[in-house]
Tab-separated table of C-alpha atoms in Angstrom:
chain	number	residue	atom	x	y	z
A	1	MET	CA	0.000	0.132	0.003
A	2	SER	CA	1.459	3.371	-0.979
A	3	THR	CA	1.295	6.094	1.624
A	4	LYS	CA	-1.686	8.583	1.265
A	5	VAL	CA	-0.887	12.271	1.158
A	6	ALA	CA	-2.732	15.566	1.685
A	7	VAL	CA	-1.408	18.779	0.436
A	8	VAL	CA	-2.655	22.149	1.757
A	9	THR	CA	-1.591	25.284	0.053
A	10	GLY	CA	-0.750	28.474	2.019
A	11	SER	CA	-0.777	26.611	5.238
A	12	ASN	CA	2.082	28.201	7.405
A	13	LYS	CA	-0.583	30.195	9.362
A	14	GLY	CA	-4.247	30.876	9.820
A	15	ILE	CA	-6.910	28.652	8.445
A	16	GLY	CA	-4.394	26.692	6.382
A	17	LEU	CA	-2.279	25.825	9.423
A	18	ALA	CA	-5.488	24.885	11.395
A	19	VAL	CA	-6.505	22.492	8.564
A	20	VAL	CA	-3.127	20.901	8.647
A	21	ARG	CA	-3.378	20.628	12.460
A	22	ALA	CA	-6.810	18.853	12.126
A	23	LEU	CA	-5.619	16.587	9.395
A	24	CYS	CA	-2.491	15.554	11.425
A	25	LYS	CA	-5.039	14.306	14.004
A	26	GLN	CA	-7.509	12.671	11.810
A	27	TYR	CA	-5.885	11.769	8.418
A	28	LYS	CA	-4.180	8.454	7.835
A	29	GLY	CA	-1.373	9.548	5.686
A	30	ASP	CA	1.341	12.330	5.139
A	31	VAL	CA	0.113	15.861	5.662
A	32	TYR	CA	2.101	18.638	3.986
A	33	VAL	CA	2.459	22.318	5.089
A	34	THR	CA	3.133	24.286	1.837
A	35	ALA	CA	4.256	28.013	1.811
A	36	ARG	CA	6.198	30.482	-0.395
A	37	ASP	CA	8.568	31.122	2.515
A	38	VAL	CA	10.622	28.187	3.498
A	39	GLY	CA	11.529	29.653	6.954
A	40	ARG	CA	7.856	30.316	7.820
A	41	GLY	CA	6.748	26.815	6.480
A	42	GLU	CA	9.534	25.035	8.519
A	43	ALA	CA	8.474	27.038	11.646
A	44	ALA	CA	4.888	25.948	11.214
A	45	VAL	CA	6.053	22.235	11.055
A	46	GLU	CA	8.064	22.883	14.170
A	47	SER	CA	5.130	24.395	16.045
A	48	LEU	CA	2.940	21.393	15.127
A	49	ALA	CA	5.852	19.105	16.265
A	50	SER	CA	5.837	20.759	19.679
A	51	ASP	CA	2.170	19.777	19.976
A	52	GLY	CA	3.210	16.202	19.114
A	53	LEU	CA	1.808	16.443	15.630
A	54	LYS	CA	3.872	15.322	12.604
A	55	ALA	CA	3.470	17.401	9.325
A	56	MET	CA	6.003	17.695	6.416
A	57	PHE	CA	6.908	20.735	4.459
A	58	HIS	CA	7.296	21.448	0.856
A	59	GLN	CA	8.009	24.936	-0.725
A	60	LEU	CA	5.202	26.085	-2.952
A	61	ASP	CA	4.285	29.481	-4.375
A	62	ILE	CA	1.143	29.364	-6.390
A	63	ASN	CA	1.954	32.541	-8.059
A	64	ASP	CA	4.888	30.865	-9.651
A	65	LEU	CA	4.255	28.284	-12.335
A	66	ASN	CA	7.491	26.800	-12.116
A	67	SER	CA	6.970	26.285	-8.297
A	68	ILE	CA	3.554	24.544	-9.103
A	69	ALA	CA	5.230	22.212	-11.757
A	70	THR	CA	8.152	21.276	-9.385
A	71	SER	CA	5.791	20.529	-6.610
A	72	ALA	CA	3.538	18.440	-8.743
A	73	ALA	CA	6.578	16.537	-10.012
A	74	TYR	CA	7.686	15.932	-6.536
A	75	PHE	CA	4.358	14.450	-5.255
A	76	LYS	CA	3.963	12.417	-8.447
A	77	GLU	CA	7.414	10.900	-7.894
A	78	LYS	CA	7.250	10.336	-4.136
A	79	TYR	CA	3.491	9.305	-3.815
A	80	GLY	CA	2.459	8.507	-7.174
A	81	GLY	CA	-0.204	11.402	-7.053
A	82	VAL	CA	-2.140	13.281	-4.381
A	83	ASP	CA	-5.099	11.880	-2.296
A	84	VAL	CA	-6.136	15.162	-0.764
A	85	LEU	CA	-5.607	18.628	-2.169
A	86	ILE	CA	-6.885	21.729	-0.164
A	87	ASN	CA	-6.443	25.041	-2.219
A	88	ASN	CA	-6.344	27.482	0.677
A	89	ALA	CA	-3.811	29.991	-0.357
A	90	GLY	CA	-5.403	33.426	-0.991
A	91	ILE	CA	-5.175	37.036	-0.397
A	92	ALA	CA	-7.495	39.971	0.537
A	93	PHE	CA	-6.792	43.699	0.782
A	94	LYS	CA	-8.211	45.224	4.011
A	95	GLY	CA	-11.115	47.557	3.724
A	96	ALA	CA	-9.109	50.546	4.740
A	97	ASP	CA	-6.339	49.821	2.160
A	98	THR	CA	-5.760	52.871	-0.196
A	99	THR	CA	-4.196	50.693	-2.932
A	100	PRO	CA	-6.121	51.684	-6.080
A	101	PHE	CA	-8.943	49.407	-7.141
A	102	ALA	CA	-7.264	48.632	-10.440
A	103	VAL	CA	-4.291	47.103	-8.599
A	104	GLN	CA	-6.463	45.460	-6.006
A	105	ALA	CA	-8.392	43.731	-8.771
A	106	GLU	CA	-5.333	42.549	-10.614
A	107	VAL	CA	-3.391	41.265	-7.756
A	108	THR	CA	-6.421	39.610	-5.951
A	109	LEU	CA	-7.512	37.823	-9.086
A	110	LYS	CA	-4.027	36.836	-9.983
A	111	THR	CA	-3.803	34.847	-6.777
A	112	ASN	CA	-7.331	33.804	-5.734
A	113	PHE	CA	-8.458	32.778	-9.220
A	114	PHE	CA	-5.656	32.546	-11.821
A	115	ALA	CA	-2.976	30.996	-9.632
A	116	THR	CA	-5.491	28.636	-8.049
A	117	ARG	CA	-6.542	27.665	-11.530
A	118	ASP	CA	-2.897	26.957	-12.373
A	119	MET	CA	-2.553	24.694	-9.335
A	120	LEU	CA	-5.708	22.754	-10.371
A	121	THR	CA	-4.380	22.382	-14.018
A	122	HIS	CA	-1.192	20.829	-12.738
A	123	PHE	CA	-2.686	18.846	-9.798
A	124	LEU	CA	-6.036	17.563	-10.938
A	125	PRO	CA	-4.407	14.979	-13.262
A	126	LEU	CA	-2.550	13.736	-10.020
A	127	ILE	CA	-5.595	13.312	-7.900
A	128	LYS	CA	-5.929	9.598	-7.194
A	129	ALA	CA	-9.084	7.541	-7.289
A	130	GLY	CA	-11.092	8.343	-4.245
A	131	GLY	CA	-9.284	11.624	-3.892
A	132	ARG	CA	-10.803	14.785	-2.479
A	133	VAL	CA	-10.216	18.373	-3.665
A	134	VAL	CA	-11.333	21.321	-1.591
A	135	ASN	CA	-11.217	24.961	-2.885
A	136	VAL	CA	-11.394	27.494	-0.046
A	137	SER	CA	-13.700	30.133	-1.381
A	138	SER	CA	-16.042	32.519	0.632
A	139	PHE	CA	-19.703	33.526	1.184
A	140	VAL	CA	-18.475	36.957	-0.177
A	141	GLY	CA	-18.424	35.234	-3.574
A	142	SER	CA	-22.182	34.351	-3.299
A	143	LEU	CA	-23.007	37.822	-2.083
A	144	THR	CA	-20.967	39.308	-4.973
A	145	LEU	CA	-22.541	37.091	-7.508
A	146	LYS	CA	-26.075	38.541	-6.417
A	147	LYS	CA	-24.731	42.074	-7.072
A	148	CYS	CA	-23.581	41.170	-10.741
A	149	SER	CA	-25.757	42.157	-13.648
A	150	PRO	CA	-28.548	39.634	-14.476
A	151	ALA	CA	-26.589	38.625	-17.701
A	152	LEU	CA	-23.341	37.886	-15.571
A	153	GLN	CA	-25.463	35.919	-12.964
A	154	GLN	CA	-26.863	33.792	-15.666
A	155	ARG	CA	-23.532	32.892	-17.120
A	156	PHE	CA	-21.968	32.121	-13.716
A	157	ARG	CA	-24.991	29.909	-12.819
A	158	SER	CA	-25.197	28.123	-16.187
A	159	GLU	CA	-24.288	24.387	-16.336
A	160	ASP	CA	-22.828	24.944	-19.776
A	161	ILE	CA	-20.258	27.612	-18.988
A	162	THR	CA	-16.894	26.458	-19.961
A	163	GLU	CA	-13.609	26.993	-18.108
A	164	GLU	CA	-12.432	29.112	-21.071
A	165	GLU	CA	-15.426	31.402	-20.906
A	166	LEU	CA	-14.990	31.856	-17.088
A	167	VAL	CA	-11.295	32.684	-17.514
A	168	GLY	CA	-12.326	35.267	-20.169
A	169	LEU	CA	-14.872	36.812	-17.731
A	170	MET	CA	-12.418	37.004	-14.889
A	171	GLN	CA	-9.870	38.721	-17.322
A	172	GLN	CA	-12.766	41.066	-18.475
A	173	PHE	CA	-13.234	42.190	-14.975
A	174	VAL	CA	-9.625	42.794	-14.348
A	175	ASP	CA	-9.307	44.789	-17.792
A	176	GLN	CA	-12.470	46.909	-16.945
A	177	ALA	CA	-11.303	47.556	-13.368
A	178	LYS	CA	-8.024	48.883	-14.797
A	179	LYS	CA	-10.085	51.499	-16.776
A	180	GLY	CA	-12.487	52.054	-13.896
A	181	GLU	CA	-15.325	50.739	-15.974
A	182	GLN	CA	-16.159	47.675	-14.157
A	183	GLU	CA	-19.487	48.897	-13.028
A	184	LYS	CA	-20.439	49.443	-16.719
A	185	GLY	CA	-19.563	46.033	-17.442
A	186	GLY	CA	-22.027	44.740	-14.780
A	187	TRP	CA	-19.534	43.939	-11.948
A	188	PRO	CA	-19.630	45.023	-8.295
A	189	ASP	CA	-16.827	46.827	-6.639
A	190	SER	CA	-15.395	43.848	-4.833
A	191	ALA	CA	-12.155	42.363	-6.260
A	192	TYR	CA	-12.092	39.677	-3.482
A	193	GLY	CA	-15.652	38.817	-3.913
A	194	THR	CA	-15.328	38.497	-7.734
A	195	SER	CA	-12.243	36.359	-7.249
A	196	LYS	CA	-14.293	33.942	-5.163
A	197	THR	CA	-17.305	33.928	-7.350
A	198	GLY	CA	-14.765	32.840	-10.073
A	199	LEU	CA	-13.288	30.149	-7.840
A	200	THR	CA	-16.590	28.704	-6.821
A	201	THR	CA	-17.730	28.581	-10.392
A	202	LEU	CA	-14.448	26.967	-11.576
A	203	THR	CA	-14.948	24.360	-8.903
A	204	MET	CA	-18.320	23.510	-10.326
A	205	ILE	CA	-17.072	23.433	-13.968
A	206	GLN	CA	-14.137	21.167	-13.080
A	207	ALA	CA	-16.235	18.838	-10.898
A	208	ARG	CA	-18.703	18.353	-13.810
A	209	ARG	CA	-15.737	17.685	-16.095
A	210	MET	CA	-14.251	15.343	-13.525
A	211	SER	CA	-17.562	13.282	-13.426
A	212	LYS	CA	-17.449	12.866	-17.218
A	213	GLU	CA	-13.781	12.104	-17.715
A	214	ARG	CA	-13.336	9.890	-14.516
A	215	PRO	CA	-16.807	8.719	-13.704
A	216	HIS	CA	-15.643	5.663	-11.784
A	217	ASP	CA	-12.811	7.195	-9.613
A	218	GLY	CA	-14.951	8.518	-6.932
A	219	ILE	CA	-13.248	11.808	-6.658
A	220	LEU	CA	-15.182	14.508	-4.988
A	221	MET	CA	-14.423	18.289	-5.558
A	222	ASN	CA	-16.047	21.051	-3.676
A	223	ALA	CA	-15.745	24.875	-2.840
A	224	CYS	CA	-16.301	26.000	0.715
A	225	CYS	CA	-16.531	28.918	3.011
A	226	PRO	CA	-14.740	28.607	6.269
A	227	GLY	CA	-16.636	31.327	7.755
A	228	TRP	CA	-15.435	34.707	9.063
A	229	VAL	CA	-12.241	33.660	10.926
A	230	ARG	CA	-9.779	35.565	13.010
A	231	THR	CA	-6.665	35.627	10.818
A	232	ASP	CA	-4.195	38.122	9.670
A	233	MET	CA	-6.345	38.496	6.492
A	234	ALA	CA	-9.742	38.878	8.186
A	235	GLY	CA	-8.767	40.741	11.361
A	236	ASP	CA	-9.382	40.055	15.106
A	237	LYS	CA	-12.986	40.986	15.255
A	238	ALA	CA	-14.158	37.730	13.373
A	239	PRO	CA	-16.171	35.236	15.508
A	240	LYS	CA	-14.478	32.058	14.457
A	241	SER	CA	-11.118	30.723	15.604
A	242	PRO	CA	-8.854	29.295	12.778
A	243	ASP	CA	-9.740	25.803	14.191
A	244	GLU	CA	-13.431	26.598	13.795
A	245	GLY	CA	-12.740	27.835	10.243
A	246	ALA	CA	-10.988	24.467	9.474
A	247	ILE	CA	-13.996	22.461	10.313
A	248	THR	CA	-15.739	22.533	6.920
A	249	PRO	CA	-12.690	22.278	4.655
A	250	VAL	CA	-11.586	19.194	6.775
A	251	TYR	CA	-15.071	17.701	6.635
A	252	LEU	CA	-14.845	17.862	2.805
A	253	ALA	CA	-11.219	16.551	2.683
A	254	LEU	CA	-12.305	13.538	4.857
A	255	LEU	CA	-15.625	12.570	3.055
A	256	PRO	CA	-15.714	8.774	3.513
A	257	ALA	CA	-14.736	6.366	0.738
A	258	GLY	CA	-17.636	5.510	-1.442
A	259	ALA	CA	-19.498	8.831	-0.762
A	260	THR	CA	-21.023	10.457	-3.875
A	261	ASP	CA	-22.120	13.824	-2.467
A	262	PRO	CA	-21.505	16.701	-1.974
A	263	HIS	CA	-19.678	16.987	-5.414
A	264	GLY	CA	-19.289	20.269	-7.369
A	265	LYS	CA	-21.113	22.164	-4.610
A	266	PHE	CA	-20.510	25.160	-2.454
A	267	VAL	CA	-20.461	24.183	1.250
A	268	SER	CA	-20.580	26.177	4.417
A	269	ASP	CA	-20.834	24.764	7.935
A	270	LYS	CA	-20.921	21.411	6.375
A	271	GLU	CA	-24.104	22.130	4.538
A	272	VAL	CA	-24.503	22.697	0.791
A	273	GLN	CA	-25.487	26.226	0.014
A	274	PRO	CA	-27.437	27.746	-2.928
A	275	TRP	CA	-25.473	29.190	-5.673
């Protein structure tokens, strides 16, 4: 029997680290902290070790295609693939940040949508039968979707939207935001929300494709909202601790063998949410 492996992106702190902590306690296999910064990643592994938990570290910067490709090759070589992938890495500008919206739009979508898509492009072929893929999205994505123009809402919710069309829409948002014309294009003024609308929609598209291309492999792929969690990103007024925020991503990562649902859904507090 080959060793199973779970990989969590952006997991040197916050929700990602809490997800790793929970998996170390519950998952029968190797669990990897990944982070851009080697020092921070190794420090996270040491902090877990001081609690008697064994995690491993691999350097991974999702904004660097070479880093993604190198990491994919490493897990393919060492484990023959990946059993659990949790795409947690993401960024958000604070509400008070004075960075121009055009820059916020480009930077936020680059990481939260385009780089996460790059991860999926390289890692989905490595997901083993019975594997679990969890994309950490947000309720802000659902709220933002409701503020889009009716035409955009219809496309995002459509069962026949393709990945290429979605990528085009996300690029359109960035291009229009750079000109200050996003509202004319039917978009709300939320770069973070738009990035998460895109990520949840991408999850649904890829889950449908997975069901067609690998119908007998029992792979489940979902997007989730961890809730409003006290992290560097969300601030200290949030009601949930990182460990509480980890509950839904971990639940989806550990869906039992043979489960068929949820798949291609948006899940919060372990419940499927309308989209």
